[in-house]
Tab-separated table of C-alpha atoms and ligand atoms in Angstrom:
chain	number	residue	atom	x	y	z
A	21	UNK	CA	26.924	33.591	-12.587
A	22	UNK	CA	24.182	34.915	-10.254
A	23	UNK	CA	23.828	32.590	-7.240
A	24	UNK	CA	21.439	31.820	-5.031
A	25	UNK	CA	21.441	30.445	-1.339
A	26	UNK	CA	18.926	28.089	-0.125
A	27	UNK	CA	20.189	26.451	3.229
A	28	UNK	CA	23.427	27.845	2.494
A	29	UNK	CA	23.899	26.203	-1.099
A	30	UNK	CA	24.880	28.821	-3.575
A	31	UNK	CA	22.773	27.459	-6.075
A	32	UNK	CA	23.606	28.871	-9.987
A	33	UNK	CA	20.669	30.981	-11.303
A	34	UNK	CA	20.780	29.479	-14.616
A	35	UNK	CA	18.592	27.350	-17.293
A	36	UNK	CA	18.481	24.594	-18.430
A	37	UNK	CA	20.048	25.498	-21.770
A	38	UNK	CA	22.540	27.589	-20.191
A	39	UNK	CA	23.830	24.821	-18.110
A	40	UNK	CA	25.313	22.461	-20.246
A	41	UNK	CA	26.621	25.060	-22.323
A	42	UNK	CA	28.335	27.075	-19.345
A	43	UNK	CA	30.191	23.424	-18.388
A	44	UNK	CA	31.403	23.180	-22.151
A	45	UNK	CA	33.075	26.566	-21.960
A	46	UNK	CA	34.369	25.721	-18.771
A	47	UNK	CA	36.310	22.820	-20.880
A	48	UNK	CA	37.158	24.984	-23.475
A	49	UNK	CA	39.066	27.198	-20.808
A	50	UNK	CA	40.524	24.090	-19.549
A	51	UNK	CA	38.916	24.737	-15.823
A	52	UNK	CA	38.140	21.575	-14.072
A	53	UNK	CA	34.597	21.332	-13.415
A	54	UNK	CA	32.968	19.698	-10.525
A	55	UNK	CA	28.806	19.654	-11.383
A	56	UNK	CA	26.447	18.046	-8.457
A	57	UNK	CA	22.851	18.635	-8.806
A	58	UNK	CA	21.118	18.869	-5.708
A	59	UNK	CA	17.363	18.162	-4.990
A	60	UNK	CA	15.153	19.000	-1.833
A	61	UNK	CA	16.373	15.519	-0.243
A	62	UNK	CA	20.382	16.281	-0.939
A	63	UNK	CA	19.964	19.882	0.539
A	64	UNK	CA	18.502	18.837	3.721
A	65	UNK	CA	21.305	16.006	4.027
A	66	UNK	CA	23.438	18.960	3.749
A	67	UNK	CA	21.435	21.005	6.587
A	68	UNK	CA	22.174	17.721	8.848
A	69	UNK	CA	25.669	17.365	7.922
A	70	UNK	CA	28.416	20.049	8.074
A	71	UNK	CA	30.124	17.533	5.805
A	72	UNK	CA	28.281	17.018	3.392
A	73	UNK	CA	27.409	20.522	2.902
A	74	UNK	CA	31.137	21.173	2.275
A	75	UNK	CA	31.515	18.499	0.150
A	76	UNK	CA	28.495	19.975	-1.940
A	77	UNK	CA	29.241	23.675	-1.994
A	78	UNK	CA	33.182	23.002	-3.142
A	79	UNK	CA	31.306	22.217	-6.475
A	80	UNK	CA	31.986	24.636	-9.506
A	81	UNK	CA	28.589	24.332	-10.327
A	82	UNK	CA	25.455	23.370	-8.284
A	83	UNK	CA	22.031	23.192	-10.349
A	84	UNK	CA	18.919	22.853	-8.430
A	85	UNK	CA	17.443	19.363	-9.498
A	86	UNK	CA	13.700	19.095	-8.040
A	87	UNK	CA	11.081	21.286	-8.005
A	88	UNK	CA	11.229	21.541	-3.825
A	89	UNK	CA	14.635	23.642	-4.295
A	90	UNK	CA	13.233	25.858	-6.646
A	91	UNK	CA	9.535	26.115	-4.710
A	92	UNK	CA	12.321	26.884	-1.589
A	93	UNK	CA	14.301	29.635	-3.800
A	94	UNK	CA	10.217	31.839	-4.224
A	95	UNK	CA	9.773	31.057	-0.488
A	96	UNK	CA	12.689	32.645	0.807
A	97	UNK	CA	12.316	35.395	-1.765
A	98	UNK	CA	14.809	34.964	-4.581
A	99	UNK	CA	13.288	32.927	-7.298
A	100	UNK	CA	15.500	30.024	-9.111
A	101	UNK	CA	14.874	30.332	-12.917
A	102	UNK	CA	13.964	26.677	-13.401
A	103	UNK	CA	14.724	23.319	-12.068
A	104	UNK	CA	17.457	21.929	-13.766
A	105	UNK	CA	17.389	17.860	-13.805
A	106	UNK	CA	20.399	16.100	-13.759
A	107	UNK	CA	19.553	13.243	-15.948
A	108	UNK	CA	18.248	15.607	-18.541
A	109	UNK	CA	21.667	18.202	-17.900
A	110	UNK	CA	23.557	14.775	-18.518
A	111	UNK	CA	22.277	13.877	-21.629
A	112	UNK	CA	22.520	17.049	-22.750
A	113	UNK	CA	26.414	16.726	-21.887
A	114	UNK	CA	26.288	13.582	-24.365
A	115	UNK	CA	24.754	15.384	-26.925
A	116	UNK	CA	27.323	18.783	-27.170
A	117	UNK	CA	30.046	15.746	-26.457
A	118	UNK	CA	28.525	13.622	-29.599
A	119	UNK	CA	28.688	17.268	-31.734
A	120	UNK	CA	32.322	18.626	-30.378
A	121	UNK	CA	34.291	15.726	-30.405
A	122	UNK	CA	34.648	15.263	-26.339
A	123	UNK	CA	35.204	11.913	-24.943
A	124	UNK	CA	33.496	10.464	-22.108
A	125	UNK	CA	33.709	7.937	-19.145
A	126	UNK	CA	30.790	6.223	-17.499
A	127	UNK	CA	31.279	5.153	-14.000
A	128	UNK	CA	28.601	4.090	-11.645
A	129	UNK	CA	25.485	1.577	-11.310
A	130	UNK	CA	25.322	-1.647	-11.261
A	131	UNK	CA	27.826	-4.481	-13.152
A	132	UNK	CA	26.770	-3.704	-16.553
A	133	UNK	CA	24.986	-0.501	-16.315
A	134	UNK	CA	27.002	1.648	-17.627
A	135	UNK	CA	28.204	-0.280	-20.573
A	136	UNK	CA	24.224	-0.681	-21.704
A	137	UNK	CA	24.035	2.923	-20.982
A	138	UNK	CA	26.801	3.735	-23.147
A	139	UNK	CA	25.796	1.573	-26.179
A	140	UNK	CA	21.702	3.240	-26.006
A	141	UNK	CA	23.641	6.370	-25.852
A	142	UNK	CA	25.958	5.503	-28.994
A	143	UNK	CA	22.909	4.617	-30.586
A	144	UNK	CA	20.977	7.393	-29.950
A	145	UNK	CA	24.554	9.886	-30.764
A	146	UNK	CA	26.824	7.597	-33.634
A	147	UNK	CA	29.405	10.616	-33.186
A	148	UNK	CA	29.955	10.383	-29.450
A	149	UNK	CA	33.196	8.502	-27.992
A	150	UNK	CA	33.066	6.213	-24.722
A	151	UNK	CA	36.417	6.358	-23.515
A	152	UNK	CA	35.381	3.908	-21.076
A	153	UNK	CA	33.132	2.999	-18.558
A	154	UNK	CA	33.278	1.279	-15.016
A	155	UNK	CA	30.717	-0.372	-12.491
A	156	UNK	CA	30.063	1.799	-9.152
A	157	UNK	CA	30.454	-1.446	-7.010
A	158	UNK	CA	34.231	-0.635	-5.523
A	159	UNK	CA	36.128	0.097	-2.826
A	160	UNK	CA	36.854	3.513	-2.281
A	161	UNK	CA	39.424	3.453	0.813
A	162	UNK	CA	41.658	1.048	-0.684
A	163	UNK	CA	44.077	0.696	-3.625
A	164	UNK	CA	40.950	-0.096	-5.721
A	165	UNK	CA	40.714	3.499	-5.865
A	166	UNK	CA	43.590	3.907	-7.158
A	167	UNK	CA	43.015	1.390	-10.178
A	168	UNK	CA	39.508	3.425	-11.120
A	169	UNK	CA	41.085	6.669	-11.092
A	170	UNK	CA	44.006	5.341	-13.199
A	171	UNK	CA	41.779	3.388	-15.564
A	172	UNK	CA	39.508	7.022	-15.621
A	173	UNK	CA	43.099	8.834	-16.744
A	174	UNK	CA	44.367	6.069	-19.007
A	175	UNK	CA	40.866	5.926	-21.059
A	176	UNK	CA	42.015	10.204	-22.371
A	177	UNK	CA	38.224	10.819	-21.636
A	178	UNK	CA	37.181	14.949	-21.335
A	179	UNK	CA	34.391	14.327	-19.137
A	180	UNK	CA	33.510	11.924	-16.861
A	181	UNK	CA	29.542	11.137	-15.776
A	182	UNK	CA	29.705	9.604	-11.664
A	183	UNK	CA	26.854	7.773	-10.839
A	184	UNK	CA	27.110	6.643	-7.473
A	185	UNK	CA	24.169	8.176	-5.657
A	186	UNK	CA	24.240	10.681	-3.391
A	187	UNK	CA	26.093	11.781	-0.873
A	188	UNK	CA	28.465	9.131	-2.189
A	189	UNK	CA	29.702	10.299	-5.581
A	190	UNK	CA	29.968	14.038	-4.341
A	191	UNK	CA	32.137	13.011	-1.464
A	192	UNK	CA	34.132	11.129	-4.286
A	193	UNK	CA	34.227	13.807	-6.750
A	194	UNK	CA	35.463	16.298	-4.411
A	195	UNK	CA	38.305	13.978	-2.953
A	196	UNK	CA	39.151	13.005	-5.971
A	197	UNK	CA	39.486	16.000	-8.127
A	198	UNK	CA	42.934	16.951	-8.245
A	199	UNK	CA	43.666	13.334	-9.766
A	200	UNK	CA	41.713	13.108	-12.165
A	201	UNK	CA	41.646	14.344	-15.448
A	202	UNK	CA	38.628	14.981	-17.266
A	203	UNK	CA	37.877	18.309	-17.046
A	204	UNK	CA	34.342	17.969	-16.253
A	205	UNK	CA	32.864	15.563	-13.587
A	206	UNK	CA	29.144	15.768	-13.339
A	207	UNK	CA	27.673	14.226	-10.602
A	208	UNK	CA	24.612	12.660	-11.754
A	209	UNK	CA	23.196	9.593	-9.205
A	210	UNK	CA	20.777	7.137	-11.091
A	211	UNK	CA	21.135	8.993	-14.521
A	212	UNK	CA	23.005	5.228	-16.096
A	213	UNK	CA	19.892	3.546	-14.815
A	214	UNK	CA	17.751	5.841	-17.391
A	215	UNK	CA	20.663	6.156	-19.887
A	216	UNK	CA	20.382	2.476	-20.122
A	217	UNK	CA	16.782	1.996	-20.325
A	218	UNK	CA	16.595	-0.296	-17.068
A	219	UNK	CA	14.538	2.381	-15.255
A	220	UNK	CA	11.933	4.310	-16.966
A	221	UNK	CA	11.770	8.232	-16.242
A	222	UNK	CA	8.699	9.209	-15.017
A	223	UNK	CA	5.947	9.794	-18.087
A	224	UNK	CA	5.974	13.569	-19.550
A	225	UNK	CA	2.272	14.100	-17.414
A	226	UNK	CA	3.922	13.306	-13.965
A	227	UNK	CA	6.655	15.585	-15.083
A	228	UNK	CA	5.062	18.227	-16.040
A	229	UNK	CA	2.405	18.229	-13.143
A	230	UNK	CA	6.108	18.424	-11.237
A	231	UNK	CA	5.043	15.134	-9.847
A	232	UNK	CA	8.378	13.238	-10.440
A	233	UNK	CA	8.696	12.282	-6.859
A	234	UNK	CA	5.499	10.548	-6.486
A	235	UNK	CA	6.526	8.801	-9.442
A	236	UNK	CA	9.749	7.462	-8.349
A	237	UNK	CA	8.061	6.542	-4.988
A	238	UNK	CA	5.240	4.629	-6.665
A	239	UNK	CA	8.243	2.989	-8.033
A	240	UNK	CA	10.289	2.270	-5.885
A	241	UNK	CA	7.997	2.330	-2.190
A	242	UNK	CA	11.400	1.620	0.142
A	243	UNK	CA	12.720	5.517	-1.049
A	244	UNK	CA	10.275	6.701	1.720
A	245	UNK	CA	12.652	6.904	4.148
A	246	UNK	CA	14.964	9.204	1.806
A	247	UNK	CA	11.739	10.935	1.030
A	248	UNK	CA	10.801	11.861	4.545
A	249	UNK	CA	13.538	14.199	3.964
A	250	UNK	CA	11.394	16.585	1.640
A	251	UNK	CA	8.680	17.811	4.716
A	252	UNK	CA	11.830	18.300	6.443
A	253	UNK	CA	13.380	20.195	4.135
A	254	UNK	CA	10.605	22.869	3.385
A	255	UNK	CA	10.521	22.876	7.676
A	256	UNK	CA	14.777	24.052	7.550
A	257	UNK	CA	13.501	26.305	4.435
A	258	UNK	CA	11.377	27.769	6.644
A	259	UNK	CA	13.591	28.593	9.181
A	260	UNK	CA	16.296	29.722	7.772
A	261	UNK	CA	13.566	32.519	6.012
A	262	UNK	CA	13.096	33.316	9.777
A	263	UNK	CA	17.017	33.523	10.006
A	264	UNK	CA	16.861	35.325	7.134
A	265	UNK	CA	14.727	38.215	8.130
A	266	UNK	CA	16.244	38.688	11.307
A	267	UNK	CA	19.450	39.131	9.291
A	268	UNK	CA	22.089	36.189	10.253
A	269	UNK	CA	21.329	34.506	6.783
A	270	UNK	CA	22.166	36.217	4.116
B	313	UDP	N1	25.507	3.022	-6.908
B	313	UDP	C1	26.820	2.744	-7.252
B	313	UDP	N2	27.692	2.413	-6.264
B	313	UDP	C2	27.337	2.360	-4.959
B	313	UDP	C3	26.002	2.687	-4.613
B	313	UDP	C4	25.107	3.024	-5.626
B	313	UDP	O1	27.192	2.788	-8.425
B	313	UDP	O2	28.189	2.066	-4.117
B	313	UDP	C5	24.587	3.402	-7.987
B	313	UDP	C6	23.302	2.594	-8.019
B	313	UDP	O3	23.521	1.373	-8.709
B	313	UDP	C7	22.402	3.552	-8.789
B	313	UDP	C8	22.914	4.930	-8.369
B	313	UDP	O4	24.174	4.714	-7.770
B	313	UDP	O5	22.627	3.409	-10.168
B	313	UDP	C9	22.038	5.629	-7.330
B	313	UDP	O6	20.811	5.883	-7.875
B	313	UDP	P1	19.724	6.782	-7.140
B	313	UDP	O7	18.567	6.877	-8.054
B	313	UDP	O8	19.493	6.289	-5.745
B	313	UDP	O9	20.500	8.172	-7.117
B	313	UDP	P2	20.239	9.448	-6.233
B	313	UDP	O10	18.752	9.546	-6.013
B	313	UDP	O11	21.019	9.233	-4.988
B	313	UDP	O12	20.796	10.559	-7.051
């Protein structure tokens, strides 16, 4: 897998129909699979944080979610093939799950989030098995933990979908690994909130005019904090091209 390093993120080179099917081989080889899907805001959290940035690059696979990582990857030089959304990777999880007989878990969102999510998405895929699902409301530096993670293991599920926004469920997925067993964990932040139909995607136009950001902030105004992260973001991209050239970035 060709990757490519924006802020230091080895980002996989790698469609959108590749993706899901790469993660499905990686369960078919029995290789536990860490996906996060970082956009322009998550990268520059990672340029801020040291932690964070090891958290996110310990994943087995990082796809670039938002069109300001791949407009970063022809800046610096080394073109992305295509932004790969997470919500749109995830469902695409629930379909090849649905068609190969994997089980899944749904943890994350709000108290009866997922459980809406997984019922649209049993609607939508009669062949797909919820081993079991879980609200993202706990605490995660107490035994609580440990009753999620067993409840994950108990359920037998193949994959499991975390939806606790980000940094959180990255941090969480990357602790958490070794104990869990799914084989894949995809990281995938407000995905249940679509999945369940409680928060509309943005419509095809604002999509395809890669204007998915001004949707969600028409939507939800108070994101403009998080969003003041995207000017910064092309102003690290920047530099590090500078860093680039002079040849301490590679
Ligand atoms: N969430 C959660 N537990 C928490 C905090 C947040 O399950 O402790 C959920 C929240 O209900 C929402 C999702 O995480 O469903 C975050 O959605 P957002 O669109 O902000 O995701 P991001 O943009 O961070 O990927």
């Amino acid at each position: 897998m060709q990757k490519i390093k924006i802020l230091d993120i080895p980002f996989d080179n790698i469609t959108k129909k590749e993706a899901p099917e790469l993660a499905f081989s990686r369960i078919s080889a029995k290789k536990k699979t860490v996906v996060v899907t970082p956009n322009a805001e998550i990268a520059q959290m990672c340029a801020e944080d040291e932690n964070i940035k090891k958290v996110v690059c310990s994943a087995d696979m990082i796809l670039p979610d938002g069109e300001g990582v791949v407009l970063a990857s022809k800046k610096l030089g080394t073109p992305l093939f295509e932004k790969v959304a997470g919500v749109e990777f995830g469902m695409d999880c629930v379909s090849l799950a649905a068609e190969r007989g994997y089980s899944l878990f749904l943890l994350g969102g709000k108290e009866g989030v997922a459980e809406k999510a997984a019922s649209e998405l049993c609607s939508h895929f009669p062949a797909l098995r919820i081993a079991g699902v879980r609200n993202g409301y706990f605490d995660r530096d107490s035994k609580e933990n440990e009753h999620v993670l067993n409840q994950i293991n108990k359920s037998g599920a193949d994959i499991l979908f975390v939806c606790l926004g980000a940094p959180t469920q990255e941090k969480w997925a990357a602790e958490n690994r070794d104990k869990l067993s799914p084989l894949l964990i995809c990281c995938l932040g407000g995905s249940l909130d679509i999945y369940s139909g409680n928060v509309k995607r943005a419509p095809k136009l604002f999509i395809k005019l890669r204007l998915e950001w001004l949707w969600r902030l028409l939507k939800e105004p108070t994101r403009i904090g998080r969003m003041m992260n995207l000017p910064k973001f092309l102003h690290s991209v920047n530099k590090y091209k500078k860093l680039q050239k002079r040849g301490t970035k590679c």
